[in-house]
Short mmCIF file of C-alpha atoms in Angstrom, two decimals:
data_model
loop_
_atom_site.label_atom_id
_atom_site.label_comp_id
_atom_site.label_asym_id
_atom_site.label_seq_id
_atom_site.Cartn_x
_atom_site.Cartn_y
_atom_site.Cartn_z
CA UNK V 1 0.00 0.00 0.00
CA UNK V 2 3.04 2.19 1.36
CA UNK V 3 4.75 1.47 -2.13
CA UNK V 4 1.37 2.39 -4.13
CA UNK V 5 1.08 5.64 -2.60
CA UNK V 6 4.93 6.50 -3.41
CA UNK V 7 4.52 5.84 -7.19
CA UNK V 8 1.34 7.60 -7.72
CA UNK V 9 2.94 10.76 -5.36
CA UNK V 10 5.93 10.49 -7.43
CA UNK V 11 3.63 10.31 -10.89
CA UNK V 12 1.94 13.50 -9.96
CA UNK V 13 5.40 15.45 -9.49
CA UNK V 14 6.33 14.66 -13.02
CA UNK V 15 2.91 16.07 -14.03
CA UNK V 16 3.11 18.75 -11.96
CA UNK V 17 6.94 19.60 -13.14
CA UNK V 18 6.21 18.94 -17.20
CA UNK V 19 3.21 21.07 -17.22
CA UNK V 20 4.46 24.78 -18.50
CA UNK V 21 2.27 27.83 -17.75
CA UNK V 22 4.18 29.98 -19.82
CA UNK V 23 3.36 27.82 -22.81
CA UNK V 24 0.68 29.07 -25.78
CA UNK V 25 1.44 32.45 -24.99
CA UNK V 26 2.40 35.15 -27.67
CA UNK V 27 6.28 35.90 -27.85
CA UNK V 28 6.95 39.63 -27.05
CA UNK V 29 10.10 41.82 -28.50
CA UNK V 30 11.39 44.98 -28.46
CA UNK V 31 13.95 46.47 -30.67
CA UNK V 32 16.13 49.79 -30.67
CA UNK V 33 18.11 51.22 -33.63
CA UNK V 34 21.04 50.51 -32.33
CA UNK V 35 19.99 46.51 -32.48
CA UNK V 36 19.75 45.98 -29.28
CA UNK V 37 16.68 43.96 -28.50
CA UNK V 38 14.73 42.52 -25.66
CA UNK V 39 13.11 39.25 -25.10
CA UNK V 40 11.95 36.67 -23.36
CA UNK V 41 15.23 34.86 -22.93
CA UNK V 42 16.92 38.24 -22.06
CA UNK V 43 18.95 37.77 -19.16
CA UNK V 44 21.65 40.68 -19.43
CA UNK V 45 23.35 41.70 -15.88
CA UNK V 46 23.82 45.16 -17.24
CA UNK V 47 21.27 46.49 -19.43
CA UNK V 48 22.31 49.37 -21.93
CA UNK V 49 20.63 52.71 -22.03
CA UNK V 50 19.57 53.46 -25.68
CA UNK V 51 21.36 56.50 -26.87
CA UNK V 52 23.39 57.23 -23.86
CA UNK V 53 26.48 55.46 -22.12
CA UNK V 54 25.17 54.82 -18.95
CA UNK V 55 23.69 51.09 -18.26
CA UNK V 56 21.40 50.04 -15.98
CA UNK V 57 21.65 47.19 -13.02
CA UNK V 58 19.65 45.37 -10.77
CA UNK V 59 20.95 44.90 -7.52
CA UNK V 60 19.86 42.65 -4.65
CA UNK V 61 18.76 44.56 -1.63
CA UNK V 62 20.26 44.34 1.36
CA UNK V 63 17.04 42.72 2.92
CA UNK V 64 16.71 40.57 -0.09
CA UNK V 65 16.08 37.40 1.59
CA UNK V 66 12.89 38.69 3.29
CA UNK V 67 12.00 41.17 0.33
CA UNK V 68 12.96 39.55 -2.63
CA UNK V 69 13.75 43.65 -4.03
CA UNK V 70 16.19 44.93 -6.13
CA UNK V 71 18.12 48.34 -6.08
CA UNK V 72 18.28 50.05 -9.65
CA UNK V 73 21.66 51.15 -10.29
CA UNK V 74 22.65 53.44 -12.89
CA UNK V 75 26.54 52.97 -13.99
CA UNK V 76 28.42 54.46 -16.52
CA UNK V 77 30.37 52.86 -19.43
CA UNK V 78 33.32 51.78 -17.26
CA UNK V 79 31.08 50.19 -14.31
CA UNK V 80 31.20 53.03 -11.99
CA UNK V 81 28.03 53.59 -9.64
CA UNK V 82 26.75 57.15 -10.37
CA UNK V 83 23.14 56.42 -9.11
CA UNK V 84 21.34 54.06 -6.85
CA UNK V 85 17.21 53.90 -6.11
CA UNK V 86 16.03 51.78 -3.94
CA UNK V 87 13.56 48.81 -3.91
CA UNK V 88 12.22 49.74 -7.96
CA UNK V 89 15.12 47.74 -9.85
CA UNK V 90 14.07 44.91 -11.86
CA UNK V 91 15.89 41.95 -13.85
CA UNK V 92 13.69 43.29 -16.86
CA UNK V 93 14.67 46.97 -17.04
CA UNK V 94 14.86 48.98 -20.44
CA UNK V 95 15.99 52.82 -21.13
CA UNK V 96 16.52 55.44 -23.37
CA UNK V 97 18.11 58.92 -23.61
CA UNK V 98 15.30 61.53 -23.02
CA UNK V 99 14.66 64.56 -25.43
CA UNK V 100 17.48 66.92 -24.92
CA UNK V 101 20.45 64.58 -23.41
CA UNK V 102 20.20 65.53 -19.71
CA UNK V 103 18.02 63.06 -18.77
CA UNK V 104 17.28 59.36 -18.94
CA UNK V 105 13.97 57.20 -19.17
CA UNK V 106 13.58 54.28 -17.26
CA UNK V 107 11.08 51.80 -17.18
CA UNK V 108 10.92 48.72 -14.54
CA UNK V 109 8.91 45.54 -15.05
CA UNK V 110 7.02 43.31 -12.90
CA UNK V 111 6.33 40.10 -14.78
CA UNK V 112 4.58 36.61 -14.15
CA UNK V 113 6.31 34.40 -16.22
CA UNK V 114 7.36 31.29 -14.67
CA UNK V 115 10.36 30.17 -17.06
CA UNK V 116 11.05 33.02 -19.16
CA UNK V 117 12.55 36.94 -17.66
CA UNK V 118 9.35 38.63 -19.09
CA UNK V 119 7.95 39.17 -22.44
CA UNK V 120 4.95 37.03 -22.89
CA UNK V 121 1.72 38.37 -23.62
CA UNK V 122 -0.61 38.84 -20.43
CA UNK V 123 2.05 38.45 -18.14
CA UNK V 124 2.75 41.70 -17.17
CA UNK V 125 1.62 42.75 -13.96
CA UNK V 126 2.77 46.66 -13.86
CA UNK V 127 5.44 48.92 -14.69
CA UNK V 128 7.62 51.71 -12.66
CA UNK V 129 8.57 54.60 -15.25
CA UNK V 130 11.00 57.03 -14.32
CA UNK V 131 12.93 60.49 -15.50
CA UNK V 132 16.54 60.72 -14.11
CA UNK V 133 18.57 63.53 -14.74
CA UNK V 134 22.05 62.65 -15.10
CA UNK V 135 23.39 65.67 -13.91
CA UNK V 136 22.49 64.96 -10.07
CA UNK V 137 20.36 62.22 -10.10
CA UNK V 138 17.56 63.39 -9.02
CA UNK V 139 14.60 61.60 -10.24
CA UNK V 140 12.02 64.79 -12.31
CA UNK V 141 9.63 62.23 -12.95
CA UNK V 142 8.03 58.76 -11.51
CA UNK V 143 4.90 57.14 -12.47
CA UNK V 144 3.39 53.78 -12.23
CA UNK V 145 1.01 51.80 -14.89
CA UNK V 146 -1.63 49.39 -14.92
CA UNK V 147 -1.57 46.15 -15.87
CA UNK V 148 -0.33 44.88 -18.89
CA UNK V 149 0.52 48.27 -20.15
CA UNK V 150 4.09 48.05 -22.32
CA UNK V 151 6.14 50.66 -22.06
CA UNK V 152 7.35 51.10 -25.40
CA UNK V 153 9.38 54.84 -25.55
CA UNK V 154 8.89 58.64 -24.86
CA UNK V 155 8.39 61.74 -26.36
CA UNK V 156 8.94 64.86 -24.92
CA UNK V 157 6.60 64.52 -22.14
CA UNK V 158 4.67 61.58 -23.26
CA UNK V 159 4.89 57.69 -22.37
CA UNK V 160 3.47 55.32 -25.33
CA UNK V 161 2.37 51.95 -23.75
CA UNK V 162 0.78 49.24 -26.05
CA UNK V 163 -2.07 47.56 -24.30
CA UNK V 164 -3.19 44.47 -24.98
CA UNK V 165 -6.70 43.97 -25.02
CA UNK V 166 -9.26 41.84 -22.81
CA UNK V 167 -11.86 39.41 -23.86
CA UNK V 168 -15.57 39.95 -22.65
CA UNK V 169 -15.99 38.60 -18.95
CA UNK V 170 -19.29 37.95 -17.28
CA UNK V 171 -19.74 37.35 -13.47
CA UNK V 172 -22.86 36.94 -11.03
CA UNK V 173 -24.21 34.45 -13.48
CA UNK V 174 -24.19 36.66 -15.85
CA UNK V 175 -25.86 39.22 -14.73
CA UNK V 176 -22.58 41.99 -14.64
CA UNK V 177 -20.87 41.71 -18.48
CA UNK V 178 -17.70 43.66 -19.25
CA UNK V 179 -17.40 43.91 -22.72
CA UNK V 180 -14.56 43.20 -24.79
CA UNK V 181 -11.70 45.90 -24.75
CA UNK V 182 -9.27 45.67 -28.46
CA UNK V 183 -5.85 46.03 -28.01
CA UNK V 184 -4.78 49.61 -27.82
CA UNK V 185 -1.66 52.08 -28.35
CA UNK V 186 -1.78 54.57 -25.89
CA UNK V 187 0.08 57.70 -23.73
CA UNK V 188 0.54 58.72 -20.62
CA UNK V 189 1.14 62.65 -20.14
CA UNK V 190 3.66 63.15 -17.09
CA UNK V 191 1.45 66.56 -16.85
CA UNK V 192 -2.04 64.21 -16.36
CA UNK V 193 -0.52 61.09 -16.24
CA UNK V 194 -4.01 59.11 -14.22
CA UNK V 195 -5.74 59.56 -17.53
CA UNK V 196 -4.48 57.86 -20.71
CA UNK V 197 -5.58 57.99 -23.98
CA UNK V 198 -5.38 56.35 -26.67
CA UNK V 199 -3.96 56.35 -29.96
CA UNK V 200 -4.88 53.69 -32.20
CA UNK V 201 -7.52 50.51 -31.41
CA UNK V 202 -6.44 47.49 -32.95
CA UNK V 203 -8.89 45.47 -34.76
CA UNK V 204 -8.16 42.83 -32.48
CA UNK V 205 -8.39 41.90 -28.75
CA UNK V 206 -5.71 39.68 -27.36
CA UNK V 207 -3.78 39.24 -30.92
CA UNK V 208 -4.47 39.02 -34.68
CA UNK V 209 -4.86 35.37 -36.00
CA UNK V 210 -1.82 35.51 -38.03
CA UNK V 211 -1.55 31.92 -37.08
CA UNK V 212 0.02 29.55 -39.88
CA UNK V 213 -1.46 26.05 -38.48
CA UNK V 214 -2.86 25.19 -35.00
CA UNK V 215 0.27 24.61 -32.90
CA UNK V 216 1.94 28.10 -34.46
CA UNK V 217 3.80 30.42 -32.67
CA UNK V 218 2.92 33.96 -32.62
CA UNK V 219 5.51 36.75 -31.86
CA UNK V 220 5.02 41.01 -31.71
CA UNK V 221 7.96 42.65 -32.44
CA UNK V 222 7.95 46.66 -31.20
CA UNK V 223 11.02 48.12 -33.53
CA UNK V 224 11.65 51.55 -31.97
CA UNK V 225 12.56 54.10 -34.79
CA UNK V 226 13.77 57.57 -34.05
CA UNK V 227 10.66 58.87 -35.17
CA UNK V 228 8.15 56.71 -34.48
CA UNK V 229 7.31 52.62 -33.76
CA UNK V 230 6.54 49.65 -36.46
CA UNK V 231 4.36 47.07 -34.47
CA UNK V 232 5.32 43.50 -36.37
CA UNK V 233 2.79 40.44 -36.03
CA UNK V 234 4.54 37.53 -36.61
CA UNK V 235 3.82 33.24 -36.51
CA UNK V 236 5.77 30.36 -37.04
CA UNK V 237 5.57 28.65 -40.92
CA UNK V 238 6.91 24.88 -41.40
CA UNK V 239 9.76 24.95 -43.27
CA UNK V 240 12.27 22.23 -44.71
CA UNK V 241 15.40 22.03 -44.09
CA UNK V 242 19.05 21.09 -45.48
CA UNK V 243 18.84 17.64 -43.40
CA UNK V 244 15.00 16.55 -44.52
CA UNK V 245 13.20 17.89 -41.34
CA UNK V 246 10.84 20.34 -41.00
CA UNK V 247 11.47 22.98 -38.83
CA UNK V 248 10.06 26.09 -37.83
CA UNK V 249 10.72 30.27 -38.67
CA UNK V 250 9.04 33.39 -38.05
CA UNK V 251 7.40 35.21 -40.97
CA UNK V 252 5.79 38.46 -40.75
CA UNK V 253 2.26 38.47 -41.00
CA UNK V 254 0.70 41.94 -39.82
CA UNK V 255 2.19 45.21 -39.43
CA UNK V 256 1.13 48.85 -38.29
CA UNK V 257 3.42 51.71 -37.84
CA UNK V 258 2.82 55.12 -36.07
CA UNK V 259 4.97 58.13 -36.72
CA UNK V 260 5.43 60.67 -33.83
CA UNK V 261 5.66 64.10 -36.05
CA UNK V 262 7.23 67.07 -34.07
CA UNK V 263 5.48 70.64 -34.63
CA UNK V 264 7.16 72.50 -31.50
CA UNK V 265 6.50 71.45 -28.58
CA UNK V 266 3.36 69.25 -29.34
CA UNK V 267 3.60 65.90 -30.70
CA UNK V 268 0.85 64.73 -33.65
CA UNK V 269 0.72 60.92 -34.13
CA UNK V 270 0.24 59.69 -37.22
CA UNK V 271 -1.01 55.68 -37.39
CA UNK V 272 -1.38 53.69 -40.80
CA UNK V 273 -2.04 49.97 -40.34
CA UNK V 274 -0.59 47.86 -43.42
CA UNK V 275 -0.64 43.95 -44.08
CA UNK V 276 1.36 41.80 -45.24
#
């Protein structure tokens, strides 16, 4: 009886430990000019600032044990410490140089993935976003998001997030509905920042069905452009290969891209969707 109860305990740990929460979920990337990307395999110690020579670290706080927090340390291109904030680091951190060189965007990420450092879709749980001069350090700006708002880049005073969007949902026996939200690109202003608005709506919710057969892949791809953003649907297509086999590559199936035109000080947005 003893030995019955050890297999089936030990069966139900190899369940347990095969079974992958992070699996069926769409891939999420982000790209800057210079090339440097993030993903979900992204596991840099120091994370470079885009357009500037400063990079950015996570650092275990001193109560890390109990906490489980990070310090965000800003270091410049020799390793030096010129900055340190405390309990907002994050092993997924991303930043850019802000309009005008003095200053620094930074944007920290809570995610729920179990095996991968981020970047799946509906596994974001919030973001810190923050404006660092790099004159004194002093932080001009800090803001939080909601949930599953990507931060994507800034301009001037203005945040872009892409949003995914949120099937319809129906409680009390279905007597409260929510009705279904499309995905969304959106800003915060760090003048009204509690109110966002949006954009563009997508004509889709949670993602387009770019999908080549049932077990496909899907992938967004965010390429950051100096003057605006190409949003890239992608899914995985069968292919052969040299040794007989059939393997599997991402082919571009959907893309939209939004140009941020500068007229002074105010910032018109510009958004043609195109497809492949």
């Amino acid at each position: 009886m003893k030995r019955n109860v050890w297999l089936w305990g030990a069966v139900l740990l190899l369940l347990l430990s095969g079974c992958n929460p992070d699996s069926g979920l769409a891939l999420i990337e982000v790209g800057y000019p210079s090339g440097y990307a993030r993903t979900n395999t992204t596991w840099d110690e120091l994370t470079p600032v885009e357009g500037a020579e400063c990079r950015l670290r996570a650092q275990k706080a001193e109560d890390y044990d109990k906490t489980y927090r990070y310090d965000l340390q800003i270091l410049d291109k020799a390793g030096t410490l010129l900055y340190e904030f405390p309990d907002i680091g994050r092993p997924t951190m991303r930043g850019e140089l802000a309009d005008g060189g003095s200053a620094v965007w930074i944007c920290s990420e809570w995610w729920s993935a179990v095996h991968c450092n981020g970047y799946l879709s509906g596994c974001l749980s919030k973001s810190v976003v923050l404006l660092v001069d790099m004159e004194d350090g002093a932080v001009v700006f800090r803001g939080g998001t909601g949930e599953g708002e990507l931060y994507l880049t800034s301009v001037n005073t203005r945040c872009y997030f892409y949003e995914a969007g949120e099937p319809e949902q129906t409680e009390w026996f279905g007597l409260v509905r929510t009705p279904a939200r499309n995905a969304r690109l959106c800003y915060r202003d760090t003048q009204d920042w509690e109110n966002p608005r949006t954009v563009y709506t997508f004509d889709y919710i949670g993602q387009p069905d770019v999908a080549s057969y049932p077990d496909s892949w899907s992938k967004v791809r965010f390429y950051l452009e100096e003057d605006g953003v190409r949003v890239a649907w992608e899914s995985t297509d069968r292919v052969l290969t040299d040794d007989g086999k059939y393997g599997a590559v991402f082919s571009e199936k959907a893309a939209y891209y939004f140009l941020f035109l500068q007229s002074g000080s105010v910032c018109v947005e510009d958004a043609v969707a195109r497809s492949s």
